[in-house]
Short mmCIF file of C-alpha atoms in Angstrom, two decimals:
data_model
loop_
_atom_site.label_atom_id
_atom_site.label_comp_id
_atom_site.label_asym_id
_atom_site.label_seq_id
_atom_site.Cartn_x
_atom_site.Cartn_y
_atom_site.Cartn_z
CA MET A 1 120.03 -102.50 -189.22
CA PHE A 2 119.85 -102.20 -185.44
CA ARG A 3 116.28 -101.02 -185.18
CA ARG A 4 113.39 -103.46 -185.28
CA LEU A 5 111.95 -104.34 -188.67
CA HIS A 6 108.43 -103.96 -187.30
CA THR A 7 106.69 -102.83 -184.12
CA ARG A 8 107.37 -105.10 -181.17
CA ILE A 9 104.48 -107.55 -180.90
CA ILE A 10 103.78 -109.85 -177.95
CA GLY A 11 101.32 -112.64 -178.64
CA GLN A 12 99.80 -115.34 -176.48
CA GLY A 13 97.25 -118.07 -177.00
CA ALA A 14 96.41 -119.83 -180.26
CA LEU A 15 97.40 -117.05 -182.64
CA CYS A 16 95.06 -117.22 -185.66
CA GLY A 17 94.53 -120.93 -184.97
CA LEU A 18 98.20 -121.90 -184.49
CA PRO A 19 99.19 -124.08 -181.50
CA ALA A 20 98.79 -122.24 -178.18
CA SER A 21 101.79 -120.35 -176.80
CA PRO A 22 102.54 -118.50 -173.55
CA PRO A 23 103.46 -114.80 -173.97
CA ALA A 24 106.16 -114.55 -176.64
CA GLU A 25 107.50 -112.11 -179.20
CA VAL A 26 105.86 -112.36 -182.62
CA PHE A 27 107.93 -112.03 -185.78
CA LEU A 28 106.29 -111.36 -189.16
CA LYS A 29 108.76 -113.06 -191.48
CA THR A 30 107.34 -112.37 -194.93
CA LEU A 31 107.28 -108.57 -194.88
CA PRO A 32 108.93 -107.12 -198.00
CA PRO A 33 112.50 -105.73 -197.85
CA PRO A 34 112.45 -102.12 -196.56
CA ASN A 35 114.44 -100.76 -199.51
CA GLU A 36 111.75 -102.06 -201.87
CA VAL A 37 108.88 -100.51 -199.91
CA ASP A 38 110.31 -97.01 -199.39
CA ALA A 39 113.85 -96.41 -200.62
CA ALA A 40 114.01 -92.85 -199.23
CA LYS A 41 112.92 -93.93 -195.75
CA TYR A 42 115.35 -96.84 -195.81
CA ALA A 43 118.22 -94.49 -196.74
CA ARG A 44 117.28 -92.13 -193.89
CA PHE A 45 117.22 -95.00 -191.42
CA LYS A 46 120.67 -96.12 -192.54
CA ARG A 47 122.09 -92.61 -192.06
CA GLU A 48 120.57 -92.37 -188.56
CA GLU A 49 122.02 -95.71 -187.53
CA GLU A 50 125.45 -94.94 -188.93
CA ALA A 51 125.49 -91.71 -186.91
CA TRP A 52 124.36 -93.60 -183.81
CA GLN A 53 127.14 -96.17 -184.18
CA ARG A 54 129.79 -93.42 -184.35
CA GLN A 55 128.79 -92.12 -180.91
CA PRO A 56 130.47 -93.76 -177.91
CA PRO A 57 128.07 -95.61 -175.62
CA PRO A 58 125.98 -94.76 -173.74
CA ALA A 59 125.67 -91.41 -175.55
CA GLY A 60 123.12 -91.32 -178.32
CA PRO A 61 119.89 -93.25 -178.13
CA THR A 62 119.21 -96.34 -180.18
CA PRO A 63 117.50 -95.34 -183.45
CA GLY A 64 113.78 -94.79 -183.03
CA GLU A 65 110.70 -96.26 -184.64
CA PRO A 66 110.85 -99.53 -186.58
CA PHE A 67 110.57 -99.50 -190.35
CA PHE A 68 107.09 -101.06 -190.31
CA ASP A 69 105.66 -98.92 -187.51
CA PHE A 70 102.16 -100.22 -186.80
CA VAL A 71 99.87 -97.43 -185.59
CA ALA A 72 96.51 -99.21 -185.58
CA GLY A 73 95.11 -102.70 -185.75
CA ALA A 74 92.19 -104.97 -184.99
CA ALA A 75 91.48 -108.69 -184.84
CA GLY A 76 88.62 -110.87 -186.00
CA HIS A 77 88.08 -114.45 -184.97
CA LYS A 78 91.19 -115.91 -186.62
CA HIS A 79 92.74 -113.00 -188.46
CA PHE A 80 94.14 -109.57 -187.74
CA VAL A 81 94.82 -106.41 -189.74
CA LEU A 82 97.54 -103.84 -188.99
CA LEU A 83 98.15 -100.37 -190.44
CA THR A 84 101.56 -98.74 -190.77
CA GLY A 85 102.25 -95.06 -190.20
CA GLU A 86 102.42 -94.60 -193.97
CA GLY A 87 98.93 -96.07 -194.32
CA ASN A 88 99.75 -99.50 -195.74
CA ALA A 89 98.28 -102.71 -194.35
CA VAL A 90 99.59 -106.05 -193.14
CA THR A 91 97.06 -108.86 -192.78
CA VAL A 92 97.53 -112.28 -191.19
CA GLY A 93 95.41 -115.37 -190.64
CA ASP A 94 92.34 -117.18 -191.85
CA ASN A 95 91.25 -116.02 -195.29
CA ARG A 96 88.45 -118.37 -196.20
CA PHE A 97 86.07 -115.41 -196.60
CA GLY A 98 88.69 -113.05 -198.03
CA GLN A 99 88.99 -111.20 -194.70
CA THR A 100 92.74 -110.64 -195.17
CA ALA A 101 92.34 -109.56 -198.84
CA ALA A 102 94.91 -112.17 -199.81
CA PRO A 103 94.71 -114.17 -203.04
CA ASN A 104 92.80 -117.33 -202.23
CA GLU A 105 92.54 -120.65 -204.01
CA GLY A 106 88.78 -120.50 -203.65
CA GLY A 107 88.61 -116.84 -204.62
CA ALA A 108 88.14 -113.93 -202.26
CA GLY A 109 84.73 -113.16 -200.92
CA GLY A 110 83.43 -116.70 -200.80
CA GLY A 111 83.14 -118.29 -204.19
CA ALA A 112 84.52 -115.61 -206.49
CA SER A 113 86.84 -116.58 -209.34
CA PRO A 114 90.59 -117.04 -208.68
CA PRO A 115 92.69 -113.86 -208.71
CA PRO A 116 94.83 -112.89 -211.69
CA ALA A 117 98.56 -113.65 -211.75
CA SER A 118 99.39 -110.04 -210.85
CA VAL A 119 98.16 -110.59 -207.29
CA GLN A 120 99.59 -114.06 -206.78
CA GLY A 121 102.31 -114.87 -204.29
CA GLY A 122 105.95 -115.70 -204.83
CA LYS A 123 106.72 -118.25 -207.59
CA GLY A 124 103.15 -117.95 -208.84
CA GLU A 125 101.39 -119.88 -206.09
CA GLN A 126 98.11 -118.59 -204.67
CA ARG A 127 97.58 -118.23 -200.98
CA ALA A 128 95.66 -120.99 -199.25
CA SER A 129 92.83 -120.24 -196.81
CA THR A 130 95.05 -120.53 -193.74
CA ASP A 131 98.82 -120.42 -194.10
CA TRP A 132 99.44 -117.55 -191.65
CA ALA A 133 101.85 -115.78 -194.02
CA PRO A 134 101.69 -112.01 -193.37
CA LEU A 135 100.50 -110.17 -196.47
CA PHE A 136 101.77 -106.63 -197.14
CA ILE A 137 99.17 -104.51 -198.96
CA ASP A 138 100.15 -101.25 -200.62
CA LEU A 139 97.24 -98.92 -199.84
CA ALA A 140 98.63 -95.82 -201.55
CA GLY A 141 95.67 -93.55 -202.27
CA MET A 142 93.60 -94.82 -199.35
CA PHE A 143 94.58 -92.05 -196.96
CA THR A 144 95.08 -88.38 -197.73
CA ARG A 145 98.66 -87.13 -197.50
CA ASP A 146 97.98 -84.96 -194.46
CA ALA A 147 96.17 -87.71 -192.50
CA PRO A 148 97.84 -88.14 -189.08
CA ALA A 149 98.55 -91.60 -187.71
CA SER A 150 95.60 -91.28 -185.33
CA ALA A 151 93.22 -90.96 -188.30
CA LYS A 152 94.22 -94.32 -189.78
CA ARG A 153 91.78 -96.87 -188.37
CA VAL A 154 90.73 -100.48 -188.81
CA ALA A 155 87.85 -102.51 -187.38
CA CYS A 156 87.24 -106.25 -187.70
CA GLY A 157 84.20 -108.46 -187.30
CA SER A 158 84.23 -112.24 -187.13
CA ASN A 159 85.40 -112.66 -190.74
CA PHE A 160 85.38 -109.21 -192.32
CA SER A 161 87.59 -106.13 -192.11
CA LEU A 162 87.02 -102.39 -192.57
CA ILE A 163 89.84 -99.87 -193.04
CA TYR A 164 88.90 -96.20 -192.84
CA GLN A 165 90.21 -92.70 -192.39
CA LYS A 166 88.71 -90.90 -189.41
CA GLY A 167 87.42 -87.52 -190.56
CA SER A 168 86.69 -88.58 -194.14
CA ARG A 169 84.36 -90.77 -196.18
CA ARG A 170 87.14 -93.13 -197.21
CA VAL A 171 86.29 -96.72 -196.20
CA ILE A 172 87.34 -99.99 -197.81
CA GLY A 173 86.18 -103.45 -196.79
CA PHE A 174 87.13 -107.03 -197.49
CA GLY A 175 85.85 -110.39 -196.33
CA ASN A 176 82.40 -111.87 -195.86
CA ASN A 177 79.54 -109.71 -197.15
CA HIS A 178 76.58 -112.09 -197.21
CA VAL A 179 74.48 -109.77 -195.01
CA GLY A 180 75.99 -106.48 -196.17
CA GLN A 181 78.45 -106.19 -193.28
CA LEU A 182 80.98 -104.35 -195.46
CA GLY A 183 78.60 -101.39 -195.72
CA ALA A 184 79.35 -100.65 -199.37
CA GLY A 185 75.81 -101.29 -200.62
CA GLY A 186 74.42 -104.70 -201.49
CA LYS A 187 75.24 -108.17 -200.21
CA GLN A 188 77.14 -109.61 -203.15
CA PRO A 189 80.51 -111.38 -202.61
CA VAL A 190 83.66 -109.33 -203.03
CA SER A 191 85.20 -109.72 -206.47
CA ALA A 192 88.44 -111.69 -206.31
CA ALA A 193 89.90 -109.51 -209.04
CA ALA A 194 89.45 -106.39 -206.90
CA GLY A 195 89.86 -108.04 -203.49
CA PHE A 196 87.94 -105.30 -201.70
CA VAL A 197 84.98 -102.93 -201.92
CA GLN A 198 84.92 -99.23 -201.13
CA TRP A 199 82.23 -96.92 -199.89
CA ASP A 200 80.74 -94.41 -202.29
CA PRO A 201 81.18 -90.94 -200.69
CA GLN A 202 78.20 -89.71 -202.71
CA ALA A 203 75.84 -92.58 -201.83
CA ALA A 204 72.25 -91.61 -201.07
CA TRP A 205 72.39 -92.78 -197.46
CA TRP A 206 74.92 -90.09 -196.41
CA PRO A 207 73.25 -87.10 -194.69
CA SER A 208 72.49 -84.65 -197.47
CA ARG A 209 72.23 -81.64 -195.20
CA ASP A 210 75.97 -81.37 -194.64
CA ALA A 211 78.61 -82.70 -197.02
CA ARG A 212 81.18 -82.19 -194.27
CA CYS A 213 79.56 -84.95 -192.23
CA VAL A 214 82.17 -87.73 -192.28
CA VAL A 215 83.12 -90.92 -190.43
CA ASP A 216 84.25 -90.51 -186.84
CA GLU A 217 84.37 -94.18 -185.81
CA ILE A 218 83.30 -97.65 -186.94
CA VAL A 219 82.62 -100.46 -184.46
CA CYS A 220 82.21 -104.08 -185.57
CA GLY A 221 80.33 -106.92 -183.92
CA TYR A 222 80.12 -110.55 -185.00
CA ASN A 223 78.38 -109.87 -188.33
CA HIS A 224 77.23 -106.27 -188.00
CA ALA A 225 78.74 -102.82 -187.58
CA VAL A 226 77.81 -99.28 -186.54
CA ALA A 227 79.36 -96.12 -187.97
CA ARG A 228 79.28 -92.92 -185.93
CA LEU A 229 79.52 -89.75 -187.99
CA THR A 230 80.94 -86.41 -186.91
CA ASP A 231 77.46 -84.90 -186.49
CA GLY A 232 76.70 -87.56 -183.86
CA SER A 233 74.38 -89.60 -186.08
CA LEU A 234 74.65 -93.40 -186.09
CA TYR A 235 74.36 -95.69 -189.12
CA ALA A 236 74.15 -99.48 -188.82
CA PHE A 237 74.70 -102.22 -191.39
CA GLY A 238 75.13 -105.98 -191.63
CA SER A 239 73.22 -108.78 -189.92
CA ASN A 240 69.96 -107.76 -188.26
CA THR A 241 68.49 -111.16 -187.37
CA TRP A 242 67.99 -110.16 -183.73
CA GLY A 243 67.36 -106.47 -184.34
CA GLU A 244 70.94 -105.62 -183.36
CA LEU A 245 71.02 -102.71 -185.83
CA ALA A 246 68.46 -100.77 -183.73
CA ILE A 247 66.45 -99.74 -186.79
CA GLY A 248 63.04 -101.04 -185.67
CA HIS A 249 62.86 -104.31 -187.63
CA THR A 250 64.88 -107.47 -188.33
CA THR A 251 65.61 -107.08 -192.04
CA SER A 252 69.28 -106.70 -192.95
CA PRO A 253 69.43 -103.50 -195.05
CA MET A 254 71.25 -103.08 -198.35
CA ASP A 255 72.97 -99.87 -197.19
CA PRO A 256 74.02 -98.32 -193.88
CA THR A 257 70.77 -97.25 -192.22
CA ARG A 258 70.31 -94.43 -189.76
CA ILE A 259 69.48 -95.29 -186.14
CA ALA A 260 66.65 -92.83 -185.63
CA TYR A 261 65.94 -93.64 -181.98
CA PHE A 262 68.36 -91.06 -180.57
CA ASP A 263 67.53 -88.33 -183.11
CA ALA A 264 64.38 -87.33 -181.25
CA LYS A 265 66.23 -87.36 -177.93
CA PRO A 266 69.04 -84.79 -178.19
CA HIS A 267 69.67 -85.07 -174.44
CA MET A 268 70.71 -88.71 -175.06
CA ARG A 269 73.78 -88.02 -177.15
CA VAL A 270 75.70 -91.26 -177.62
CA ARG A 271 79.39 -91.07 -176.78
CA LYS A 272 80.31 -94.74 -177.26
CA VAL A 273 78.96 -97.74 -179.18
CA ALA A 274 79.93 -101.35 -178.45
CA ALA A 275 78.97 -104.30 -180.65
CA GLY A 276 78.99 -107.99 -179.74
CA ASN A 277 77.49 -111.25 -180.91
CA SER A 278 74.15 -110.03 -182.32
CA PHE A 279 73.64 -107.19 -179.84
CA THR A 280 74.68 -103.57 -179.49
CA LEU A 281 75.22 -101.21 -176.54
CA PHE A 282 74.98 -97.41 -176.56
CA LEU A 283 76.54 -95.32 -173.78
CA THR A 284 75.19 -91.77 -173.48
CA GLN A 285 76.97 -88.67 -172.26
CA ASP A 286 75.12 -88.77 -168.94
CA GLY A 287 76.25 -92.33 -168.12
CA ARG A 288 73.13 -94.24 -169.14
CA VAL A 289 73.26 -97.42 -171.23
CA TYR A 290 70.83 -98.56 -173.92
CA GLY A 291 70.87 -101.84 -175.80
CA CYS A 292 69.19 -103.73 -178.61
CA GLY A 293 69.43 -107.13 -180.24
CA ALA A 294 69.74 -110.68 -178.95
CA THR A 295 68.42 -111.64 -175.53
CA ASN A 296 69.09 -115.39 -175.79
CA GLU A 297 72.07 -115.29 -173.42
CA GLY A 298 70.62 -112.83 -170.96
CA GLN A 299 72.77 -109.99 -172.26
CA LEU A 300 69.82 -107.60 -172.67
CA PRO A 301 66.28 -107.09 -171.41
CA PRO A 302 63.46 -107.70 -173.93
CA ASN A 303 63.51 -105.16 -176.74
CA ALA A 304 61.48 -104.52 -179.88
CA PHE A 305 64.47 -104.06 -182.22
CA GLU A 306 65.13 -100.55 -180.94
CA PRO A 307 67.36 -99.42 -178.06
CA VAL A 308 65.92 -99.94 -174.58
CA PRO A 309 67.37 -98.64 -171.29
CA ILE A 310 69.47 -101.12 -169.28
CA PRO A 311 68.24 -101.02 -165.65
CA LEU A 312 71.59 -101.00 -163.87
CA THR A 313 70.43 -100.44 -160.30
CA ARG A 314 71.63 -102.01 -157.04
CA SER A 315 68.32 -103.83 -156.68
CA PHE A 316 69.34 -106.04 -159.63
CA GLN A 317 72.92 -106.71 -158.50
CA ALA A 318 73.55 -110.42 -157.93
CA GLY A 319 75.36 -111.17 -154.70
CA GLY A 320 75.22 -107.51 -153.73
CA ALA A 321 72.41 -105.36 -152.43
CA GLY A 322 69.90 -107.55 -154.26
CA GLU A 323 66.32 -107.35 -153.10
CA GLY A 324 65.67 -104.13 -151.27
CA GLY A 325 68.69 -102.43 -152.82
CA SER A 326 68.60 -98.92 -154.18
CA ASN A 327 66.71 -98.22 -157.39
CA LYS A 328 69.05 -95.35 -158.19
CA LEU A 329 70.71 -95.83 -161.57
CA ILE A 330 74.44 -96.62 -161.50
CA ARG A 331 76.34 -94.16 -163.67
CA ILE A 332 78.49 -95.89 -166.27
CA LYS A 333 81.70 -94.51 -167.81
CA ASP A 334 82.57 -97.31 -170.25
CA VAL A 335 80.98 -100.34 -171.93
CA ALA A 336 82.13 -103.36 -173.93
CA CYS A 337 80.69 -106.48 -175.55
CA VAL A 338 82.42 -109.85 -175.18
CA GLY A 339 80.62 -112.46 -177.28
CA GLY A 340 77.22 -112.76 -175.58
CA MET A 341 78.24 -110.80 -172.48
CA ALA A 342 77.85 -107.10 -171.72
CA VAL A 343 80.47 -105.39 -169.54
CA TYR A 344 80.08 -102.04 -167.79
CA VAL A 345 82.51 -99.84 -165.83
CA SER A 346 80.85 -97.64 -163.23
CA SER A 347 81.96 -94.13 -162.35
CA HIS A 348 83.50 -95.70 -159.22
CA ASN A 349 85.55 -98.18 -161.33
CA GLU A 350 83.38 -101.17 -160.55
CA LEU A 351 83.43 -103.83 -163.26
CA LEU A 352 79.92 -105.22 -163.90
CA VAL A 353 78.93 -108.12 -166.17
CA GLN A 354 75.63 -109.28 -167.61
CA GLY A 355 74.91 -112.12 -170.02
CA ALA A 356 76.74 -115.38 -170.67
CA LEU A 357 79.89 -117.22 -171.58
CA SER A 358 77.79 -120.19 -172.60
CA GLN A 359 80.69 -122.53 -173.43
CA PHE A 360 81.73 -122.36 -169.77
CA GLY A 361 78.27 -122.47 -168.22
CA VAL A 362 78.39 -118.85 -167.03
CA LEU A 363 75.04 -117.04 -167.02
CA VAL A 364 74.01 -113.75 -165.39
CA PRO A 365 70.66 -113.06 -167.08
CA SER A 366 69.33 -109.53 -167.47
CA PRO A 367 68.09 -107.61 -165.56
CA ARG A 368 70.46 -109.18 -163.03
CA PHE A 369 74.14 -108.27 -163.21
CA ALA A 370 77.21 -109.20 -161.18
CA ALA A 371 80.26 -107.30 -159.96
CA VAL A 372 83.69 -108.70 -160.82
CA ASP A 373 86.13 -108.99 -157.91
CA GLN A 374 89.18 -106.85 -158.73
CA SER A 375 90.87 -107.07 -155.31
CA THR A 376 92.62 -110.40 -155.95
CA VAL A 377 94.20 -109.33 -159.23
CA ARG A 378 95.43 -106.09 -157.63
CA GLU A 379 97.28 -108.13 -155.02
CA GLN A 380 98.71 -110.35 -157.77
CA PHE A 381 99.94 -107.31 -159.68
CA SER A 382 101.75 -106.03 -156.58
CA GLN A 383 103.40 -109.43 -156.13
CA LEU A 384 104.47 -109.54 -159.78
CA ALA A 385 105.77 -105.97 -159.62
CA GLY A 386 107.71 -106.72 -156.43
CA ARG A 387 106.27 -103.71 -154.64
CA ALA A 388 102.97 -102.42 -153.31
CA LEU A 389 101.10 -100.63 -156.08
CA PRO A 390 99.02 -97.60 -154.98
CA ALA A 391 95.26 -98.13 -155.05
CA ASP A 392 94.62 -94.97 -157.07
CA GLY A 393 96.54 -96.50 -159.98
CA PHE A 394 93.80 -99.09 -160.45
CA ALA A 395 91.25 -96.76 -161.99
CA VAL A 396 90.01 -98.39 -165.21
CA ALA A 397 91.55 -96.46 -168.08
CA GLN A 398 90.35 -98.44 -171.10
CA LEU A 399 88.59 -101.65 -172.15
CA HIS A 400 89.89 -103.78 -175.03
CA PRO A 401 87.20 -106.32 -176.03
CA GLY A 402 87.57 -109.41 -178.19
CA PRO A 403 85.19 -112.16 -179.37
CA SER A 404 85.49 -114.07 -176.08
CA THR A 405 87.84 -112.02 -173.87
CA LEU A 406 88.20 -108.56 -172.38
CA LEU A 407 91.41 -106.76 -171.45
CA VAL A 408 91.04 -104.21 -168.64
CA GLN A 409 93.79 -101.60 -168.77
CA TYR A 410 94.39 -99.67 -165.55
CA ARG A 411 95.82 -96.20 -165.18
CA ASN A 412 99.10 -97.60 -163.80
CA GLY A 413 99.64 -99.71 -166.94
CA CYS A 414 98.66 -103.08 -165.46
CA VAL A 415 96.39 -105.11 -167.73
CA ALA A 416 93.92 -107.68 -166.41
CA GLY A 417 91.77 -110.13 -168.36
CA LEU A 418 88.26 -111.53 -168.21
CA GLY A 419 86.63 -114.30 -170.24
CA ALA A 420 87.84 -117.42 -172.03
CA ASN A 421 91.33 -118.77 -171.37
CA ALA A 422 91.14 -122.25 -172.87
CA GLU A 423 94.04 -121.42 -175.22
CA GLY A 424 96.04 -119.47 -172.64
CA GLN A 425 95.12 -116.22 -174.38
CA LEU A 426 94.96 -114.36 -171.06
CA TYR A 427 97.08 -116.21 -168.54
CA SER A 428 99.50 -119.13 -168.46
CA ARG A 429 100.76 -121.20 -165.54
CA MET A 430 103.00 -123.69 -167.30
CA LYS A 431 104.19 -127.02 -165.94
CA THR A 432 106.02 -129.88 -167.61
CA VAL A 433 104.26 -133.22 -167.21
CA ASN A 434 105.70 -136.36 -168.83
CA GLY A 435 107.82 -134.22 -171.10
CA ARG A 436 104.89 -132.08 -172.23
CA SER A 437 104.28 -128.45 -171.34
CA ILE A 438 100.79 -127.98 -169.89
CA ASN A 439 98.95 -124.80 -168.91
CA LEU A 440 97.41 -125.30 -165.46
CA ALA A 441 95.61 -121.94 -165.45
CA PRO A 442 91.79 -121.94 -165.29
CA THR A 443 89.99 -122.05 -168.64
CA PHE A 444 87.97 -118.90 -167.92
CA ALA A 445 87.47 -116.08 -165.42
CA VAL A 446 84.32 -114.03 -164.88
CA SER A 447 83.90 -113.55 -161.13
CA GLU A 448 87.50 -112.30 -160.91
CA LEU A 449 90.32 -111.32 -163.27
CA PHE A 450 93.55 -112.80 -164.61
CA PRO A 451 96.78 -110.76 -164.36
CA VAL A 452 97.79 -110.45 -168.03
CA PHE A 453 100.55 -107.82 -168.32
CA VAL A 454 102.58 -105.91 -165.73
CA PRO A 455 104.70 -102.92 -166.83
CA SER A 456 108.40 -102.86 -166.06
CA PRO A 457 109.21 -100.50 -163.13
CA ALA A 458 111.82 -98.65 -165.19
CA ALA A 459 109.74 -98.45 -168.35
CA GLU A 460 109.16 -95.04 -169.90
CA VAL A 461 106.53 -94.41 -172.52
CA THR A 462 107.73 -92.04 -175.23
CA GLY A 463 105.62 -91.42 -178.27
CA ARG A 464 102.80 -93.87 -178.91
CA PRO A 465 101.66 -95.85 -175.85
CA PRO A 466 101.20 -99.64 -176.02
CA TRP A 467 97.97 -100.90 -177.54
CA PHE A 468 96.14 -104.22 -177.84
CA ALA A 469 94.02 -106.43 -180.10
CA SER A 470 92.21 -109.66 -179.24
CA GLY A 471 90.90 -112.43 -181.49
CA LYS A 472 89.18 -115.68 -180.68
CA GLY A 473 91.79 -117.57 -178.69
CA PHE A 474 94.65 -115.05 -178.87
CA THR A 475 95.81 -111.69 -177.53
CA LEU A 476 98.25 -109.24 -179.14
CA LEU A 477 100.22 -106.44 -177.47
CA PHE A 478 101.99 -103.77 -179.56
CA ASP A 479 104.79 -102.25 -177.51
CA ASN A 480 107.54 -100.19 -179.18
CA ASN A 481 108.69 -98.82 -175.82
CA GLU A 482 109.19 -102.31 -174.36
CA VAL A 483 107.04 -101.37 -171.39
CA TYR A 484 106.07 -105.02 -170.89
CA ARG A 485 108.50 -107.91 -170.62
CA VAL A 486 108.16 -111.57 -171.50
CA ASN A 487 110.22 -114.60 -170.58
CA GLU A 488 113.16 -114.48 -172.97
CA THR A 489 113.45 -118.27 -172.92
CA THR A 490 109.98 -118.65 -174.46
CA ARG A 491 110.17 -119.64 -178.10
CA PRO A 492 109.11 -116.77 -180.40
CA ILE A 493 105.98 -117.05 -182.51
CA GLU A 494 106.97 -116.92 -186.17
CA LEU A 495 104.44 -116.03 -188.84
CA PRO A 496 104.38 -118.00 -190.97
CA PRO A 497 105.84 -121.03 -189.18
CA GLY A 498 108.62 -122.56 -191.26
CA ARG A 499 109.82 -121.12 -194.56
CA ARG A 500 107.52 -119.18 -196.85
CA ASP A 501 108.05 -116.99 -199.88
CA LEU A 502 107.20 -113.30 -199.85
CA LEU A 503 103.57 -112.42 -200.51
CA ARG A 504 102.58 -108.92 -201.55
CA ARG A 505 99.60 -107.19 -203.06
CA SER A 506 99.03 -103.69 -204.35
CA LEU A 507 95.75 -101.81 -204.29
CA ARG A 508 97.50 -98.64 -205.45
CA HIS A 509 95.92 -98.55 -208.91
CA GLU A 510 92.36 -99.28 -207.81
CA LEU A 511 92.42 -96.87 -204.85
CA GLY A 512 94.06 -94.17 -206.93
CA ARG A 513 90.89 -93.98 -209.01
CA ALA A 514 88.61 -93.68 -206.00
CA PRO A 515 87.03 -90.28 -205.29
CA LYS A 516 88.37 -88.49 -202.23
#
């Protein structure tokens, strides 16, 4: 077949704990044969390619989407989860807590009994905690037949994963659940025999006033998560040691618990939630930011386990207006959490940071905040592109946070990075010294940005635009349109490294019994 087996993936850094690599194509080697996954789709692909080959070049485009077309994904600390257009999952990486739902020698969910033979890998062996072999999971029954690709979602915390259908009450979780971060009720480990837990659509915590109230989005932090429902209400679950759930106390609840703070303030409708390492940010429709949770790294002002307003005024800007500056609130259009650091984008596309990257000695304690210099990286992008890039293309379009890094995607397609770079997960400047390849790039960037990806001048985006996921020490780019290029001489990243037998798992039977 001429088309790609799976979506084009570019990885860099220490992917799921593997040795660090500069930007390189990632190949998932243990995906099942296409004809075994979907014989009808495989036959259609073969017909399309045969017709394409009969046309003289350059007439007729190369056949379209890959067989395993990944439409959504997320990364935890050392694992990531991808969803195909058909609604199946591929998981990769560390599984010591069952966060990839793979059979585990120690049992999924931390101490559960070993899985039965029906979910073991090739030749009967069980998957070790970290062998980096991609696992294909048949999720038939998870998503309704009419669910569009945009409704298939996944969110990951440090060592847990949640797959859900936007616009429904269908949520499954796998991984660590010691503080109830899977949201399915209770804090018991996940059964190895099942491999996952699923939310009860009739559970008592769901709003009883409207059965049509369903999940709109789920956001995961280190060990906690917040679900936003279609009526605008917010429900938090998981760790609450620092009051990060915004429910007025520090007890970790058994079920998702409503954040009541905003209910009495309808003018403060929350349009975005961001979750980090034991703290949570809420961005309202009018550009104000509220936060709750940990204050130990200066990421938030003191709070009594409920959201408090973040005083983002010029009078608190470090190195800027400072003392005597304006007390007028800066309007914010986007927020993100990066470990113990809060990041804000102003309505004028300023990038503001508050908090700490403690491993690198960076600290900007609340209420102070600092502006990130974006001018240098803009010049670098123009140099890399070989032409002057217009200033209006550098409006911040989207933030892609990870456990210790942040990708800043601009309107023109350029992608910059902030945060840790010890593994080369954002930027590499390679040099060979005594026969060894060494990355001379700085180990972190906070006061300015790294240039991470530059789009090709001739690139055209058709269909789904490129998207990103970041773990602890690695960055992933998903790019079917080949908008971004990498050095073709760089050795590809193969998962798993070396030879490995096929590993598959089916949740078809269990999910088929679940209520819609």
